[in-house]
XYZ file of C-alpha atoms in Angstrom:
259
model
C -44.831 -55.029 80.753
C -41.331 -54.520 82.113
C -40.137 -50.932 82.305
C -36.519 -49.790 82.580
C -35.868 -46.452 84.250
C -33.311 -43.989 82.945
C -31.462 -44.329 86.238
C -31.212 -48.115 85.993
C -30.116 -47.823 82.362
C -27.332 -45.437 83.380
C -26.278 -47.857 86.112
C -26.206 -50.713 83.607
C -24.081 -48.681 81.185
C -21.644 -47.824 83.965
C -21.417 -51.488 84.890
C -20.672 -52.389 81.277
C -17.990 -49.683 81.082
C -16.298 -51.001 84.223
C -16.448 -54.558 82.905
C -14.911 -53.480 79.608
C -12.160 -51.531 81.351
C -11.420 -54.358 83.807
C -12.153 -57.656 82.047
C -12.235 -60.781 84.165
C -9.055 -62.833 83.920
C -9.311 -65.830 81.579
C -7.689 -69.261 81.735
C -5.354 -68.113 78.965
C -4.241 -65.115 81.060
C -3.626 -67.356 84.063
C -1.574 -69.767 81.961
C 0.438 -66.886 80.517
C 1.214 -65.535 83.999
C 2.178 -69.012 85.185
C 4.557 -69.504 82.268
C 6.065 -66.040 82.739
C 6.788 -66.762 86.400
C 8.179 -70.186 85.512
C 10.496 -68.773 82.843
C 11.696 -66.040 85.211
C 12.500 -68.595 87.905
C 14.349 -70.730 85.363
C 16.419 -67.731 84.218
C 17.356 -66.853 87.816
C 18.489 -70.443 88.382
C 21.048 -70.024 85.580
C 22.798 -66.981 87.023
C 25.709 -68.829 88.610
C 25.983 -71.680 86.101
C 28.992 -72.087 83.756
C 28.467 -70.948 80.175
C 28.010 -74.431 78.660
C 25.403 -75.416 81.243
C 23.510 -72.175 80.608
C 23.334 -72.916 76.887
C 22.162 -76.493 77.397
C 19.559 -75.359 79.938
C 18.194 -72.828 77.441
C 17.744 -75.482 74.761
C 16.193 -78.008 77.154
C 13.722 -75.446 78.509
C 12.758 -74.279 75.026
C 12.001 -77.852 73.942
C 10.024 -78.473 77.102
C 7.656 -75.516 77.058
C 7.410 -74.237 73.459
C 4.707 -76.220 71.650
C 5.580 -77.816 68.321
C 9.372 -78.059 68.689
C 11.106 -81.361 67.895
C 14.662 -79.992 67.937
C 16.318 -76.871 69.304
C 19.716 -75.203 69.267
C 21.492 -71.892 69.677
C 23.432 -70.018 67.015
C 26.049 -67.878 68.736
C 28.085 -65.104 67.109
C 31.746 -65.723 67.943
C 34.879 -63.652 67.498
C 35.541 -62.860 63.880
C 31.796 -62.490 63.315
C 31.373 -66.234 62.756
C 28.164 -68.048 63.700
C 28.534 -71.332 65.555
C 25.950 -73.886 66.667
C 25.901 -74.448 70.428
C 24.100 -76.999 72.607
C 22.086 -78.622 69.773
C 19.511 -81.128 70.998
C 20.275 -83.463 68.083
C 22.558 -83.885 65.075
C 19.815 -82.481 62.808
C 19.866 -78.914 64.198
C 23.658 -79.071 64.479
C 23.976 -79.848 60.767
C 21.361 -77.289 59.724
C 22.906 -74.548 61.886
C 26.294 -75.242 60.303
C 24.739 -75.135 56.830
C 23.151 -71.730 57.488
C 26.493 -70.375 58.668
C 28.194 -71.765 55.567
C 25.547 -70.511 53.102
C 24.903 -67.221 54.924
C 21.190 -67.848 54.528
C 18.333 -69.305 56.530
C 15.832 -68.397 59.272
C 18.395 -68.444 62.090
C 20.852 -66.383 60.060
C 18.146 -63.818 59.284
C 17.021 -63.740 62.916
C 20.533 -62.828 64.036
C 21.198 -60.307 61.272
C 17.905 -58.603 60.595
C 14.794 -59.676 62.469
C 13.893 -60.413 66.034
C 11.572 -63.332 65.179
C 11.429 -65.460 62.018
C 8.611 -68.002 61.663
C 8.569 -70.388 58.683
C 5.258 -72.275 58.347
C 6.419 -74.744 55.680
C 9.874 -75.098 54.156
C 8.433 -76.795 51.075
C 6.787 -73.500 50.148
C 8.754 -70.761 48.360
C 11.274 -69.206 50.779
C 14.099 -66.631 50.541
C 16.559 -69.488 51.279
C 16.091 -72.154 48.564
C 19.402 -73.929 49.130
C 18.919 -74.178 52.859
C 15.219 -75.082 52.619
C 15.840 -78.078 50.365
C 18.507 -79.413 52.741
C 16.252 -78.891 55.767
C 13.390 -80.785 54.112
C 15.825 -83.588 53.252
C 16.609 -83.782 56.995
C 12.902 -84.158 57.734
C 12.360 -80.580 58.962
C 9.247 -78.832 57.688
C 8.801 -75.724 59.867
C 11.037 -73.431 61.912
C 10.926 -70.643 64.462
C 13.954 -68.484 65.358
C 14.327 -65.789 68.015
C 17.132 -63.250 68.167
C 19.168 -63.285 71.376
C 20.695 -59.951 72.302
C 22.134 -57.894 75.124
C 21.645 -54.140 74.943
C 22.349 -53.347 71.275
C 24.679 -56.256 70.487
C 23.219 -59.334 68.841
C 24.563 -62.545 70.353
C 22.777 -65.104 68.230
C 19.490 -66.936 67.926
C 17.365 -69.529 69.656
C 16.381 -71.977 66.910
C 13.380 -74.317 66.933
C 12.834 -77.029 64.324
C 9.742 -79.169 63.734
C 9.074 -82.223 61.586
C 5.490 -81.011 61.152
C 4.442 -78.245 58.749
C 2.845 -75.212 60.425
C 3.833 -76.535 63.833
C 4.407 -73.104 65.348
C 1.463 -70.815 66.022
C 1.116 -67.463 67.767
C 1.134 -69.156 71.170
C 4.505 -70.765 70.386
C 5.815 -67.392 69.272
C 4.593 -65.668 72.453
C 6.072 -68.295 74.763
C 9.300 -68.420 72.762
C 9.661 -64.649 73.006
C 9.591 -64.931 76.791
C 12.151 -67.725 76.774
C 14.424 -65.768 74.414
C 14.226 -62.576 76.501
C 15.193 -64.336 79.725
C 17.763 -66.489 77.922
C 19.472 -63.350 76.610
C 19.887 -62.032 80.146
C 21.103 -65.372 81.488
C 23.591 -65.765 78.625
C 24.896 -62.224 79.071
C 25.470 -62.876 82.762
C 27.247 -66.160 82.011
C 29.508 -64.430 79.496
C 30.366 -61.700 82.003
C 31.192 -64.371 84.575
C 33.417 -66.089 82.002
C 35.168 -62.857 81.091
C 35.811 -62.110 84.761
C 37.211 -65.594 85.333
C 39.448 -65.269 82.268
C 40.740 -61.879 83.450
C 41.607 -63.245 86.903
C 43.272 -66.336 85.401
C 45.326 -64.162 83.032
C 46.484 -61.925 85.867
C 47.518 -64.949 87.939
C 49.441 -66.523 85.036
C 51.299 -63.288 84.283
C 52.102 -62.929 87.976
C 53.537 -66.459 88.090
C 55.623 -65.833 84.980
C 56.998 -62.576 86.423
C 57.868 -64.329 89.681
C 59.803 -67.065 87.895
C 61.710 -64.538 85.771
C 62.542 -62.396 88.819
C 63.877 -65.395 90.703
C 65.760 -66.883 87.756
C 67.395 -63.675 86.472
C 67.462 -61.576 89.664
C 65.531 -58.762 87.988
C 62.804 -56.439 89.201
C 59.071 -56.996 88.689
C 59.017 -54.148 86.161
C 61.930 -55.653 84.195
C 60.214 -59.071 84.194
C 57.021 -57.550 82.842
C 58.947 -55.685 80.100
C 60.589 -58.955 79.079
C 57.224 -60.679 78.775
C 55.786 -57.825 76.683
C 58.884 -57.891 74.460
C 58.337 -61.601 73.770
C 54.629 -60.956 73.172
C 55.425 -58.310 70.571
C 58.149 -60.337 68.866
C 56.125 -63.566 68.613
C 52.755 -61.887 67.962
C 51.296 -63.826 70.879
C 48.992 -62.469 73.545
C 50.677 -61.664 76.834
C 48.577 -64.301 78.583
C 49.668 -66.943 76.037
C 53.338 -66.052 76.526
C 52.970 -66.314 80.314
C 51.059 -69.611 80.047
C 53.694 -71.236 77.834
C 56.538 -69.951 80.004
C 54.940 -71.277 83.211
C 54.243 -74.608 81.513
C 57.615 -75.155 79.768
C 60.044 -72.930 81.634
C 61.130 -71.309 78.345
C 60.055 -68.047 76.758
C 58.708 -68.706 73.257
C 61.004 -67.489 70.488
C 63.712 -66.213 72.875
C 66.649 -67.477 74.922
C 66.780 -65.779 78.309
C 69.697 -67.622 79.904
């Protein structure tokens, strides 16, 4: 008969405790780490890309690695608090994004406004968006998954995934999509900052050109040329950059005669 000593039992218990505290890595863990590294590398590759290329790269990557997705797009909040579809992979998501913006209802709309993640197993079931759901089903879409894109506290929009199959998106799709959305938010924020910087430099150069032309034409000082541009801006209700751009392009100040 086999006997187990108290000492060996204690050793076995300690071994079990260590195993429980430090479980062996599984294939699922390895795959998750691989995907995380892959997504991070993809996001870093977008840092210096123009805004439009960043958006298209986000959609392409989402379709490639998130299981269940047939179509993808981005809904971006623009000036005036409007929501616009960007970089859709097909006409179907483009139309459905536009419909959600028009109706002010739908998974993508809710993702932007209220929730970080919205998963819809089957659009033929009862949903909070009956008008949108019926149109989506008519387009052949049966399930959806939307992730909020944000930078700091400001919501920028949503990453939208559409499937022709009901219940196409499971927890794995949600986990992978969350990683894509987090890195996409950072890449998009960087692209927007790059665009804002470029726009600021371009505006400064245009205003400088306009001032130079006015100084040469009217023999006035740089300060007087700038005051003239701001006067036109105020009178015409145009931005200073727009006034300078039109003047450089046409040689005439909009709404005023300077000769």
